[in-house]
Amino acid sequence: MSMNTTTSQVVPGGEGNIQNDSSATMCNPDAEIRSKLSWKTRISFSVGHVLNDLTASMWFTYLLVFFHLVLRFDNSLSGIVLLIGQIADGIATPFVGLQVGEAYSNPAGQRRHQGSKCYSGLLANFGPRKTWHFFGTMCILASFPFIFMPCVGCATSSQWAQVIYFSGFIVIFQFGWAAVQVSHLSLIPVLAHDERSRTELTALRYAFTVASNITIYAMTWVTLGVTGASQQVVGPEDTTDFRDVVLIAVGIGALFSIFFHCGVDEVKHNQVYYSSMNQPNSPSAMKAFDWLKEKQFYQVAVLYMATRLFVNLSQVYLPLWLQDTLQLGATSVATTPLALFVSGFLTSLAMGPLTQVVGRKVVYLMGALIGMGACVYVWFGNGEFFQTYGVYGVAALYGAGGSTMLITSLAVTADLIGPHVESGAFVYGAMSFTDKLSNGITVFLIQYLHPCPSCCPECKPYYVMILALVCGGAALLALMSLATMIPLDIGVLPKGYQRIASDTEDDVTPETNRNISVMA
């Protein structure tokens, strides 16, 4: 794309179009932002993570339930299975991030347009991010169904032998999951160049995440209800129910992945972005390891890690709390998490307007306080009314608090990256690495420290302590990280790496750079 560098400027719109000064001043910047990024692109992008969301819902909510209650693995081995997956995912995420970033190692973007041996042929038309997304999708489809089925040909073997069998599928699945996650997240700064549009994309993406989780829980509810398991705890007789749910889930996810690849044109958006890099006021390119020198990088990493700990641990241990501690029927492992994600979905719809009114920091604080309220309710809740109705209140609080924290932390990460999309995949990979490793180790320790191999009356309070104290501690850690960011403008980096666009001003000047605040 050619342009006149003396009379043009970057308009911070949804697709980053280059316009001349006179035309820019004749239009409303907010209208430009909304009109440039079409709804087709927004929706197509938002559904690109549905396969990951469906499988992640099964993974975090039902993996321990399936291995411990259906396959009858002991607590420690069930934790090891999840830990293997989290370690594989944690290693894969920065690797994929570096590979995607390597495709754009030339700040001027010439390497991509001149062709690359790594991204030649048909897949070059996708762009590196969509190429990795496609590869990850294939890995997930080929491996995930086997994780929720009995060991083929070795169902009577020792539990350790079965762990080895499942580990192969888990590693393939987690590598594919990481490839889809990192490539999809790294598209946000490419498609959206300002705070408002990034928030909208992140909120839309999370809305489909919640819808995916609701789909899983609704299918599980129907499946367990049809088989007559509503009044009994989950057991080995529910093996076929989990198989049916996982096969339907991957089928739905594959369909939405096709919609994503048909509706998002990464190459076009990359060309627009790298054309803007030729502007005199363009920021210097951030290499992957330049981020390791930035204090903000570590602050955001702690915030994201603590957020994921809160969200994932509440999702993992809510069903076990319902089954082992409260001894509720099997359908409760579907209906109560369903309430959690319905609450999260409704909350996500208000995130964009609320952020515009009070700012990211206040919104995150509100979400963390709501989440801590859920922890307090679990700690003090008891009695028949609590078991009948109160559990849904707990789920609603976890859902509202978790969705608020997660949407905001993802938007903060996108703000940190700003215009430096050439290394955005590395940033998302690094954030995800802290998330996966911390979650895997924490779940393993929780399972290892479980007071007995199978549930007994003396160990019933164990999952209460996990949901109340561990999840509450994660929310508190997130608030401590947030407190260190109060005086900061996330995304405003040292000289040479300054952000160049705000969502309320056309002209890029030193004054606008000083006034950019992406969290408050």
Short mmCIF file of C-alpha atoms in Angstrom, two decimals:
data_model
loop_
_atom_site.label_atom_id
_atom_site.label_comp_id
_atom_site.label_asym_id
_atom_site.label_seq_id
_atom_site.Cartn_x
_atom_site.Cartn_y
_atom_site.Cartn_z
CA MET A 1 0.00 0.00 0.00
CA SER A 2 1.50 3.32 -1.05
CA MET A 3 0.95 6.59 0.78
CA ASN A 4 2.19 10.14 1.04
CA THR A 5 4.17 10.42 4.24
CA THR A 6 4.04 14.20 4.28
CA THR A 7 0.27 14.64 4.22
CA SER A 8 -1.15 11.52 5.83
CA GLN A 9 -1.63 10.28 9.33
CA VAL A 10 -2.77 7.17 11.15
CA VAL A 11 -6.39 7.32 12.13
CA PRO A 12 -6.89 5.00 15.08
CA GLY A 13 -9.80 3.15 13.56
CA GLY A 14 -10.79 -0.46 13.59
CA GLU A 15 -8.73 -1.31 10.50
CA GLY A 16 -6.12 1.41 10.84
CA ASN A 17 -6.84 3.01 7.47
CA ILE A 18 -4.53 5.78 6.29
CA GLN A 19 -6.33 9.00 5.44
CA ASN A 20 -5.27 12.55 4.76
CA ASP A 21 -5.61 15.32 7.32
CA SER A 22 -8.55 17.06 5.69
CA SER A 23 -10.69 13.94 5.46
CA ALA A 24 -9.79 12.92 8.99
CA THR A 25 -11.02 16.16 10.47
CA MET A 26 -14.36 15.89 8.67
CA CYS A 27 -15.40 12.69 10.40
CA ASN A 28 -16.09 11.60 13.94
CA PRO A 29 -13.26 9.38 15.24
CA ASP A 30 -15.66 7.14 17.17
CA ALA A 31 -17.79 6.66 14.05
CA GLU A 32 -14.67 5.80 12.07
CA ILE A 33 -13.66 3.20 14.66
CA ARG A 34 -17.01 1.44 14.50
CA SER A 35 -17.38 1.62 10.71
CA LYS A 36 -13.95 0.35 9.73
CA LEU A 37 -14.12 -3.00 11.53
CA SER A 38 -17.20 -4.68 10.08
CA TRP A 39 -19.57 -6.78 12.12
CA LYS A 40 -18.72 -9.72 9.89
CA THR A 41 -15.09 -9.46 10.98
CA ARG A 42 -16.01 -8.93 14.64
CA ILE A 43 -18.33 -11.92 14.82
CA SER A 44 -16.04 -14.15 12.74
CA PHE A 45 -13.15 -13.30 15.05
CA SER A 46 -15.25 -13.86 18.16
CA VAL A 47 -16.22 -17.42 17.18
CA GLY A 48 -12.63 -18.38 16.35
CA HIS A 49 -12.02 -19.56 19.91
CA VAL A 50 -15.23 -21.57 20.36
CA LEU A 51 -13.53 -24.95 19.87
CA ASN A 52 -11.01 -24.02 22.55
CA ASP A 53 -13.78 -22.76 24.82
CA LEU A 54 -15.84 -25.93 24.49
CA THR A 55 -12.88 -28.21 25.15
CA ALA A 56 -11.56 -26.00 27.97
CA SER A 57 -14.95 -26.18 29.65
CA MET A 58 -14.82 -29.97 29.53
CA TRP A 59 -11.17 -29.96 30.62
CA PHE A 60 -11.45 -27.71 33.67
CA THR A 61 -14.96 -28.62 34.83
CA TYR A 62 -15.12 -32.34 34.19
CA LEU A 63 -11.57 -33.73 33.88
CA LEU A 64 -11.18 -34.44 37.61
CA VAL A 65 -14.82 -35.55 37.80
CA PHE A 66 -14.30 -37.99 34.91
CA PHE A 67 -10.99 -39.44 36.08
CA HIS A 68 -11.79 -39.57 39.79
CA LEU A 69 -15.49 -40.44 39.83
CA VAL A 70 -15.98 -42.24 36.49
CA LEU A 71 -12.63 -43.97 35.85
CA ARG A 72 -11.97 -44.23 39.61
CA PHE A 73 -8.43 -42.83 39.53
CA ASP A 74 -7.17 -41.76 42.95
CA ASN A 75 -6.88 -38.06 43.76
CA SER A 76 -3.13 -37.77 43.17
CA LEU A 77 -3.19 -39.46 39.76
CA SER A 78 -6.14 -37.33 38.69
CA GLY A 79 -4.10 -34.26 39.62
CA ILE A 80 -1.08 -35.60 37.72
CA VAL A 81 -3.20 -36.00 34.56
CA LEU A 82 -4.25 -32.35 34.73
CA LEU A 83 -0.71 -31.23 35.61
CA ILE A 84 0.71 -33.01 32.54
CA GLY A 85 -1.70 -31.10 30.37
CA GLN A 86 -0.96 -27.75 31.97
CA ILE A 87 2.81 -28.23 31.65
CA ALA A 88 2.45 -29.20 27.98
CA ASP A 89 0.27 -26.15 27.40
CA GLY A 90 2.66 -23.91 29.32
CA ILE A 91 5.63 -25.01 27.20
CA ALA A 92 3.70 -24.75 23.93
CA THR A 93 2.36 -21.22 24.45
CA PRO A 94 5.66 -19.28 24.44
CA PHE A 95 6.94 -21.53 21.64
CA VAL A 96 3.97 -20.67 19.44
CA GLY A 97 4.29 -17.03 20.44
CA LEU A 98 7.91 -16.91 19.34
CA GLN A 99 7.11 -18.65 16.06
CA VAL A 100 4.32 -16.23 15.20
CA GLY A 101 6.49 -13.28 16.18
CA GLU A 102 9.38 -14.60 14.08
CA ALA A 103 7.22 -14.31 10.97
CA TYR A 104 7.17 -10.55 11.59
CA SER A 105 10.72 -10.05 12.75
CA ASN A 106 11.23 -7.33 10.10
CA PRO A 107 9.60 -4.16 11.53
CA ALA A 108 8.73 -2.94 8.05
CA GLY A 109 6.82 -6.15 7.39
CA GLN A 110 8.76 -6.83 4.22
CA ARG A 111 9.49 -10.42 5.09
CA ARG A 112 5.83 -11.35 5.03
CA HIS A 113 5.09 -9.60 1.76
CA GLN A 114 8.19 -10.91 0.01
CA GLY A 115 7.28 -14.44 0.93
CA SER A 116 8.66 -16.86 3.48
CA LYS A 117 9.64 -20.50 3.25
CA CYS A 118 7.85 -21.06 6.55
CA TYR A 119 4.57 -19.62 5.28
CA SER A 120 4.62 -20.39 1.56
CA GLY A 121 1.91 -21.92 -0.60
CA LEU A 122 -1.76 -22.03 0.28
CA LEU A 123 -1.31 -21.35 4.01
CA ALA A 124 0.58 -18.13 3.23
CA ASN A 125 -2.78 -16.67 2.28
CA PHE A 126 -3.95 -17.24 5.85
CA GLY A 127 -1.17 -15.30 7.57
CA PRO A 128 0.98 -16.82 10.34
CA ARG A 129 -1.65 -16.45 13.06
CA LYS A 130 -4.39 -18.18 11.10
CA THR A 131 -1.92 -20.85 9.96
CA TRP A 132 -1.13 -21.72 13.56
CA HIS A 133 -4.83 -21.55 14.39
CA PHE A 134 -5.60 -24.09 11.66
CA PHE A 135 -2.80 -26.40 12.77
CA GLY A 136 -3.95 -26.23 16.39
CA THR A 137 -7.54 -26.96 15.41
CA MET A 138 -6.46 -30.16 13.66
CA CYS A 139 -4.53 -31.28 16.75
CA ILE A 140 -7.55 -30.71 19.00
CA LEU A 141 -9.95 -32.57 16.75
CA ALA A 142 -7.61 -35.56 16.49
CA SER A 143 -6.90 -35.94 20.21
CA PHE A 144 -9.48 -34.45 22.57
CA PRO A 145 -12.29 -37.05 22.20
CA PHE A 146 -9.96 -39.81 23.43
CA ILE A 147 -9.35 -37.99 26.73
CA PHE A 148 -12.98 -38.49 27.81
CA MET A 149 -13.25 -42.13 26.76
CA PRO A 150 -11.97 -45.22 28.59
CA CYS A 151 -8.50 -46.40 27.65
CA VAL A 152 -8.88 -48.22 24.32
CA GLY A 153 -7.57 -51.79 24.80
CA CYS A 154 -6.19 -51.07 28.28
CA ALA A 155 -9.23 -50.30 30.42
CA THR A 156 -8.21 -53.05 32.88
CA SER A 157 -4.54 -52.06 33.04
CA SER A 158 -2.98 -50.33 36.03
CA GLN A 159 -3.82 -46.70 36.59
CA TRP A 160 -0.24 -45.63 35.89
CA ALA A 161 -0.31 -47.44 32.53
CA GLN A 162 -3.53 -45.63 31.68
CA VAL A 163 -1.97 -42.30 32.68
CA ILE A 164 0.76 -42.92 30.08
CA TYR A 165 -1.89 -43.73 27.47
CA PHE A 166 -3.90 -40.59 28.18
CA SER A 167 -0.76 -38.43 28.37
CA GLY A 168 -0.07 -38.81 24.65
CA PHE A 169 -3.48 -37.47 23.68
CA ILE A 170 -3.29 -34.77 26.34
CA VAL A 171 0.05 -33.44 25.06
CA ILE A 172 -1.23 -33.27 21.47
CA PHE A 173 -4.44 -31.60 22.61
CA GLN A 174 -2.68 -29.03 24.77
CA PHE A 175 -0.21 -28.12 22.03
CA GLY A 176 -3.10 -27.58 19.65
CA TRP A 177 -5.05 -25.65 22.27
CA ALA A 178 -2.09 -23.35 22.89
CA ALA A 179 -1.62 -22.75 19.17
CA VAL A 180 -5.25 -21.71 18.78
CA GLN A 181 -5.28 -19.56 21.91
CA VAL A 182 -2.09 -17.60 21.24
CA SER A 183 -2.76 -17.08 17.54
CA HIS A 184 -6.31 -15.94 18.24
CA LEU A 185 -5.43 -13.58 21.09
CA SER A 186 -2.59 -12.03 19.08
CA LEU A 187 -5.10 -11.00 16.42
CA ILE A 188 -6.78 -8.53 18.81
CA PRO A 189 -4.13 -5.77 18.51
CA VAL A 190 -3.99 -6.38 14.73
CA LEU A 191 -7.72 -5.88 14.26
CA ALA A 192 -8.32 -3.22 16.92
CA HIS A 193 -6.04 -0.21 17.39
CA ASP A 194 -7.64 1.60 20.34
CA GLU A 195 -9.02 0.94 23.82
CA ARG A 196 -12.70 0.92 22.93
CA SER A 197 -12.49 -1.45 19.97
CA ARG A 198 -10.15 -3.79 21.87
CA THR A 199 -12.64 -3.88 24.74
CA GLU A 200 -15.49 -4.62 22.34
CA LEU A 201 -13.58 -7.44 20.64
CA THR A 202 -12.53 -8.92 23.98
CA ALA A 203 -16.08 -8.71 25.33
CA LEU A 204 -17.52 -10.33 22.19
CA ARG A 205 -14.90 -13.05 22.38
CA TYR A 206 -15.73 -13.69 26.03
CA ALA A 207 -19.46 -13.69 25.29
CA PHE A 208 -18.90 -16.65 22.97
CA THR A 209 -16.67 -18.23 25.63
CA VAL A 210 -19.55 -18.07 28.08
CA ALA A 211 -22.00 -19.30 25.44
CA SER A 212 -19.69 -22.26 24.80
CA ASN A 213 -19.59 -23.14 28.47
CA ILE A 214 -23.36 -22.83 28.71
CA THR A 215 -23.63 -25.24 25.77
CA ILE A 216 -21.44 -27.81 27.53
CA TYR A 217 -23.39 -27.60 30.77
CA ALA A 218 -26.75 -27.72 29.00
CA MET A 219 -25.69 -30.84 27.07
CA THR A 220 -24.39 -32.46 30.25
CA TRP A 221 -27.60 -31.60 32.10
CA VAL A 222 -29.75 -33.11 29.38
CA THR A 223 -27.54 -36.19 28.97
CA LEU A 224 -27.36 -37.02 32.68
CA GLY A 225 -31.07 -36.28 33.10
CA VAL A 226 -32.08 -38.56 30.23
CA THR A 227 -30.07 -41.45 31.68
CA GLY A 228 -31.77 -41.07 35.07
CA ALA A 229 -28.68 -39.92 36.98
CA SER A 230 -30.22 -36.71 38.33
CA GLN A 231 -30.61 -38.02 41.88
CA GLN A 232 -27.32 -39.89 42.22
CA VAL A 233 -23.67 -38.90 42.18
CA VAL A 234 -21.56 -39.31 39.05
CA GLY A 235 -20.08 -42.79 38.61
CA PRO A 236 -18.67 -45.34 36.10
CA GLU A 237 -22.12 -45.83 34.58
CA ASP A 238 -21.88 -42.29 33.11
CA THR A 239 -18.98 -43.12 30.76
CA THR A 240 -21.09 -43.02 27.60
CA ASP A 241 -22.68 -39.73 28.67
CA PHE A 242 -19.31 -37.97 28.74
CA ARG A 243 -18.36 -39.57 25.41
CA ASP A 244 -21.50 -38.24 23.74
CA VAL A 245 -20.99 -34.72 25.13
CA VAL A 246 -17.36 -34.52 23.98
CA LEU A 247 -18.13 -35.72 20.44
CA ILE A 248 -20.92 -33.16 20.02
CA ALA A 249 -18.65 -30.45 21.44
CA VAL A 250 -15.79 -30.99 18.99
CA GLY A 251 -18.27 -31.11 16.11
CA ILE A 252 -19.70 -27.72 17.05
CA GLY A 253 -16.23 -26.29 17.59
CA ALA A 254 -15.03 -27.46 14.18
CA LEU A 255 -17.98 -25.72 12.50
CA PHE A 256 -17.24 -22.39 14.19
CA SER A 257 -13.55 -22.69 13.29
CA ILE A 258 -14.58 -22.83 9.63
CA PHE A 259 -16.61 -19.62 10.12
CA PHE A 260 -13.56 -17.94 11.65
CA HIS A 261 -11.24 -18.80 8.78
CA CYS A 262 -13.79 -17.71 6.19
CA GLY A 263 -14.61 -14.38 7.86
CA VAL A 264 -11.26 -12.96 9.09
CA ASP A 265 -8.68 -11.70 6.59
CA GLU A 266 -5.43 -11.52 8.57
CA VAL A 267 -3.29 -10.66 5.53
CA LYS A 268 -5.30 -7.50 4.78
CA HIS A 269 -5.06 -6.25 8.35
CA ASN A 270 -1.35 -7.02 8.49
CA GLN A 271 -0.79 -4.95 5.34
CA VAL A 272 -2.62 -1.99 6.87
CA TYR A 273 -0.63 -2.25 10.07
CA TYR A 274 2.77 -2.50 8.39
CA SER A 275 1.91 0.37 6.07
CA SER A 276 1.44 2.52 9.17
CA MET A 277 4.90 1.47 10.34
CA ASN A 278 6.35 3.62 7.54
CA GLN A 279 4.99 6.79 9.16
CA PRO A 280 7.55 9.18 10.68
CA ASN A 281 5.87 9.00 14.09
CA SER A 282 5.57 5.22 14.12
CA PRO A 283 6.84 3.43 17.24
CA SER A 284 9.99 1.33 17.12
CA ALA A 285 9.38 -2.39 16.80
CA MET A 286 9.40 -4.37 20.04
CA LYS A 287 11.30 -7.62 19.77
CA ALA A 288 10.09 -10.54 21.83
CA PHE A 289 12.75 -10.32 24.50
CA ASP A 290 12.52 -6.53 24.76
CA TRP A 291 9.41 -7.15 26.81
CA LEU A 292 11.43 -8.91 29.48
CA LYS A 293 13.05 -5.56 30.30
CA GLU A 294 9.71 -3.85 30.93
CA LYS A 295 8.30 -3.63 34.47
CA GLN A 296 4.75 -3.40 33.16
CA PHE A 297 5.16 -6.79 31.48
CA TYR A 298 5.60 -8.50 34.86
CA GLN A 299 2.83 -6.51 36.56
CA VAL A 300 0.33 -7.51 33.89
CA ALA A 301 1.58 -11.12 34.01
CA VAL A 302 0.85 -11.36 37.74
CA LEU A 303 -2.60 -9.80 37.23
CA TYR A 304 -3.42 -12.23 34.42
CA MET A 305 -2.06 -15.26 36.31
CA ALA A 306 -4.03 -14.46 39.47
CA THR A 307 -7.18 -13.87 37.41
CA ARG A 308 -6.84 -17.21 35.67
CA LEU A 309 -6.20 -18.94 38.99
CA PHE A 310 -9.44 -17.55 40.38
CA VAL A 311 -11.50 -18.39 37.29
CA ASN A 312 -10.06 -21.85 36.62
CA LEU A 313 -9.94 -23.10 40.21
CA SER A 314 -13.53 -22.07 40.83
CA GLN A 315 -14.51 -23.88 37.63
CA VAL A 316 -12.54 -27.03 38.52
CA TYR A 317 -13.62 -27.41 42.13
CA LEU A 318 -17.22 -26.24 42.04
CA PRO A 319 -18.44 -29.65 40.71
CA LEU A 320 -16.33 -31.57 43.23
CA TRP A 321 -17.66 -29.36 46.04
CA LEU A 322 -21.20 -30.16 44.88
CA GLN A 323 -20.55 -33.91 44.67
CA ASP A 324 -18.16 -34.68 47.53
CA THR A 325 -19.06 -32.00 50.06
CA LEU A 326 -22.77 -31.31 49.51
CA GLN A 327 -23.59 -34.76 48.04
CA LEU A 328 -26.00 -33.30 45.48
CA GLY A 329 -27.33 -35.21 42.46
CA ALA A 330 -25.35 -35.73 39.27
CA THR A 331 -27.21 -33.04 37.33
CA SER A 332 -25.94 -30.46 39.82
CA VAL A 333 -22.54 -30.64 38.10
CA ALA A 334 -24.29 -29.18 35.06
CA THR A 335 -26.98 -26.86 36.46
CA THR A 336 -24.79 -25.00 38.98
CA PRO A 337 -21.88 -24.30 36.57
CA LEU A 338 -24.58 -23.32 34.06
CA ALA A 339 -25.74 -20.63 36.48
CA LEU A 340 -22.13 -19.51 36.83
CA PHE A 341 -21.68 -18.92 33.12
CA VAL A 342 -25.13 -17.40 32.56
CA SER A 343 -24.18 -14.84 35.18
CA GLY A 344 -20.82 -14.34 33.47
CA PHE A 345 -22.48 -13.91 30.09
CA LEU A 346 -24.89 -11.25 31.35
CA THR A 347 -22.03 -9.45 33.05
CA SER A 348 -19.92 -9.48 29.88
CA LEU A 349 -22.63 -7.55 28.02
CA ALA A 350 -22.18 -4.58 30.33
CA MET A 351 -18.38 -4.56 30.30
CA GLY A 352 -17.89 -2.16 27.38
CA PRO A 353 -20.18 0.65 28.58
CA LEU A 354 -19.11 0.24 32.20
CA THR A 355 -15.44 0.51 31.28
CA GLN A 356 -16.12 3.73 29.39
CA VAL A 357 -17.77 5.24 32.48
CA VAL A 358 -15.48 4.25 35.35
CA GLY A 359 -12.31 2.87 33.69
CA ARG A 360 -10.57 -0.48 33.72
CA LYS A 361 -9.08 -0.29 37.20
CA VAL A 362 -12.40 0.36 38.91
CA VAL A 363 -14.14 -2.32 36.86
CA TYR A 364 -11.49 -4.88 37.79
CA LEU A 365 -11.77 -3.89 41.46
CA MET A 366 -15.53 -4.41 41.33
CA GLY A 367 -15.07 -7.86 39.76
CA ALA A 368 -12.50 -8.94 42.35
CA LEU A 369 -14.72 -7.83 45.24
CA ILE A 370 -17.69 -9.74 43.79
CA GLY A 371 -15.50 -12.84 43.45
CA MET A 372 -14.30 -12.54 47.03
CA GLY A 373 -17.95 -12.24 48.07
CA ALA A 374 -18.54 -15.66 46.51
CA CYS A 375 -15.67 -17.09 48.57
CA VAL A 376 -17.17 -15.69 51.77
CA TYR A 377 -20.60 -17.16 50.88
CA VAL A 378 -19.08 -20.62 50.37
CA TRP A 379 -17.29 -20.41 53.73
CA PHE A 380 -20.37 -19.46 55.76
CA GLY A 381 -23.14 -21.12 53.70
CA ASN A 382 -24.93 -24.14 55.16
CA GLY A 383 -28.36 -25.64 55.65
CA GLU A 384 -31.09 -26.96 53.37
CA PHE A 385 -31.87 -23.58 51.83
CA PHE A 386 -28.21 -23.09 50.92
CA GLN A 387 -27.98 -26.53 49.27
CA THR A 388 -31.21 -26.00 47.35
CA TYR A 389 -30.91 -22.36 46.28
CA GLY A 390 -27.78 -20.83 47.78
CA VAL A 391 -25.43 -22.82 45.54
CA TYR A 392 -26.84 -20.95 42.56
CA GLY A 393 -26.12 -17.66 44.29
CA VAL A 394 -22.54 -18.82 44.83
CA ALA A 395 -22.27 -19.76 41.16
CA ALA A 396 -23.70 -16.41 40.05
CA LEU A 397 -21.18 -14.49 42.16
CA TYR A 398 -18.26 -16.58 40.87
CA GLY A 399 -19.49 -16.06 37.31
CA ALA A 400 -19.97 -12.30 37.56
CA GLY A 401 -16.69 -11.71 39.38
CA GLY A 402 -14.66 -14.07 37.23
CA SER A 403 -15.95 -12.76 33.90
CA THR A 404 -15.33 -9.16 34.94
CA MET A 405 -11.78 -9.92 36.03
CA LEU A 406 -11.00 -12.02 32.96
CA ILE A 407 -12.35 -9.62 30.36
CA THR A 408 -10.51 -6.72 31.96
CA SER A 409 -7.22 -8.60 32.31
CA LEU A 410 -7.33 -9.64 28.64
CA ALA A 411 -8.05 -6.06 27.60
CA VAL A 412 -5.17 -4.84 29.78
CA THR A 413 -2.86 -7.31 28.03
CA ALA A 414 -3.98 -5.99 24.65
CA ASP A 415 -3.36 -2.45 25.91
CA LEU A 416 0.14 -3.43 27.01
CA ILE A 417 0.90 -4.64 23.50
CA GLY A 418 -0.62 -1.53 21.90
CA PRO A 419 0.69 -1.09 18.36
CA HIS A 420 3.51 -3.62 18.84
CA VAL A 421 1.64 -6.49 17.22
CA GLU A 422 4.88 -7.89 15.77
CA SER A 423 5.60 -9.35 19.22
CA GLY A 424 2.05 -9.59 20.51
CA ALA A 425 1.94 -13.37 20.19
CA PHE A 426 5.00 -13.66 22.43
CA VAL A 427 3.31 -11.50 25.09
CA TYR A 428 0.18 -13.63 25.03
CA GLY A 429 2.28 -16.77 25.07
CA ALA A 430 4.23 -15.58 28.10
CA MET A 431 1.04 -14.61 29.94
CA SER A 432 -0.49 -17.98 29.14
CA PHE A 433 2.67 -19.74 30.33
CA THR A 434 2.29 -18.25 33.82
CA ASP A 435 -1.40 -19.15 33.76
CA LYS A 436 -0.99 -22.79 32.74
CA LEU A 437 1.98 -23.56 34.97
CA SER A 438 0.48 -21.94 38.07
CA ASN A 439 -2.88 -23.65 37.55
CA GLY A 440 -1.30 -27.05 36.93
CA ILE A 441 0.92 -26.91 40.00
CA THR A 442 -1.87 -25.58 42.20
CA VAL A 443 -4.35 -28.29 41.16
CA PHE A 444 -1.73 -31.00 41.62
CA LEU A 445 -0.91 -29.77 45.13
CA ILE A 446 -4.59 -29.58 46.02
CA GLN A 447 -5.14 -33.16 44.85
CA TYR A 448 -1.94 -34.41 46.48
CA LEU A 449 -2.85 -32.81 49.82
CA HIS A 450 -6.36 -34.26 49.77
CA PRO A 451 -6.85 -35.92 53.19
CA CYS A 452 -8.00 -39.31 51.85
CA PRO A 453 -8.11 -41.31 48.59
CA SER A 454 -11.93 -41.37 48.53
CA CYS A 455 -14.40 -39.00 50.05
CA CYS A 456 -15.43 -39.52 53.66
CA PRO A 457 -17.30 -37.33 56.19
CA GLU A 458 -14.04 -36.06 57.69
CA CYS A 459 -12.80 -34.61 54.38
CA LYS A 460 -16.00 -32.88 53.31
CA PRO A 461 -14.76 -29.40 54.40
CA TYR A 462 -11.71 -29.75 52.12
CA TYR A 463 -13.33 -28.34 48.98
CA VAL A 464 -14.92 -25.57 51.02
CA MET A 465 -11.43 -24.45 51.98
CA ILE A 466 -10.28 -24.65 48.36
CA LEU A 467 -13.13 -22.53 46.98
CA ALA A 468 -13.06 -20.04 49.84
CA LEU A 469 -9.39 -19.69 50.77
CA VAL A 470 -7.45 -20.58 47.62
CA CYS A 471 -9.76 -18.77 45.21
CA GLY A 472 -10.03 -15.87 47.63
CA GLY A 473 -6.25 -15.74 47.88
CA ALA A 474 -5.97 -15.59 44.09
CA ALA A 475 -8.40 -12.64 44.00
CA LEU A 476 -6.40 -10.91 46.73
CA LEU A 477 -3.15 -11.42 44.78
CA ALA A 478 -4.83 -9.89 41.74
CA LEU A 479 -5.86 -6.84 43.77
CA MET A 480 -2.29 -6.44 45.04
CA SER A 481 -1.03 -6.47 41.46
CA LEU A 482 -3.73 -3.98 40.47
CA ALA A 483 -2.63 -1.65 43.27
CA THR A 484 0.86 -1.42 41.77
CA MET A 485 -0.69 -0.24 38.48
CA ILE A 486 -2.72 2.64 39.90
CA PRO A 487 -0.19 5.36 38.99
CA LEU A 488 0.69 3.77 35.63
CA ASP A 489 -0.54 4.16 32.05
CA ILE A 490 -0.35 0.59 30.80
CA GLY A 491 1.06 0.52 27.29
CA VAL A 492 3.00 3.79 27.60
CA LEU A 493 6.54 2.47 27.33
CA PRO A 494 9.93 4.22 27.49
CA LYS A 495 11.07 6.52 24.68
CA GLY A 496 11.30 4.73 21.36
CA TYR A 497 8.39 2.41 22.12
CA GLN A 498 5.64 4.98 22.76
CA ARG A 499 2.07 4.25 21.73
CA ILE A 500 0.89 6.47 18.93
CA ALA A 501 -2.91 6.40 18.96
CA SER A 502 -5.74 7.18 21.32
CA ASP A 503 -9.41 6.53 20.74
CA THR A 504 -10.51 10.12 21.18
CA GLU A 505 -8.02 12.20 19.20
CA ASP A 506 -6.94 12.30 15.57
CA ASP A 507 -3.63 14.09 15.77
CA VAL A 508 -0.65 12.26 17.21
CA THR A 509 1.35 14.63 19.35
CA PRO A 510 3.61 14.39 22.40
CA GLU A 511 0.70 15.71 24.46
CA THR A 512 -1.62 12.92 23.36
CA ASN A 513 1.03 10.35 24.17
CA ARG A 514 1.29 11.69 27.70
CA ASN A 515 -2.48 11.65 28.15
CA ILE A 516 -3.13 8.10 26.99
CA SER A 517 -4.49 6.02 29.87
CA VAL A 518 -5.73 2.60 28.91
CA MET A 519 -6.85 1.46 32.36
CA ALA A 520 -8.32 4.48 34.08
#
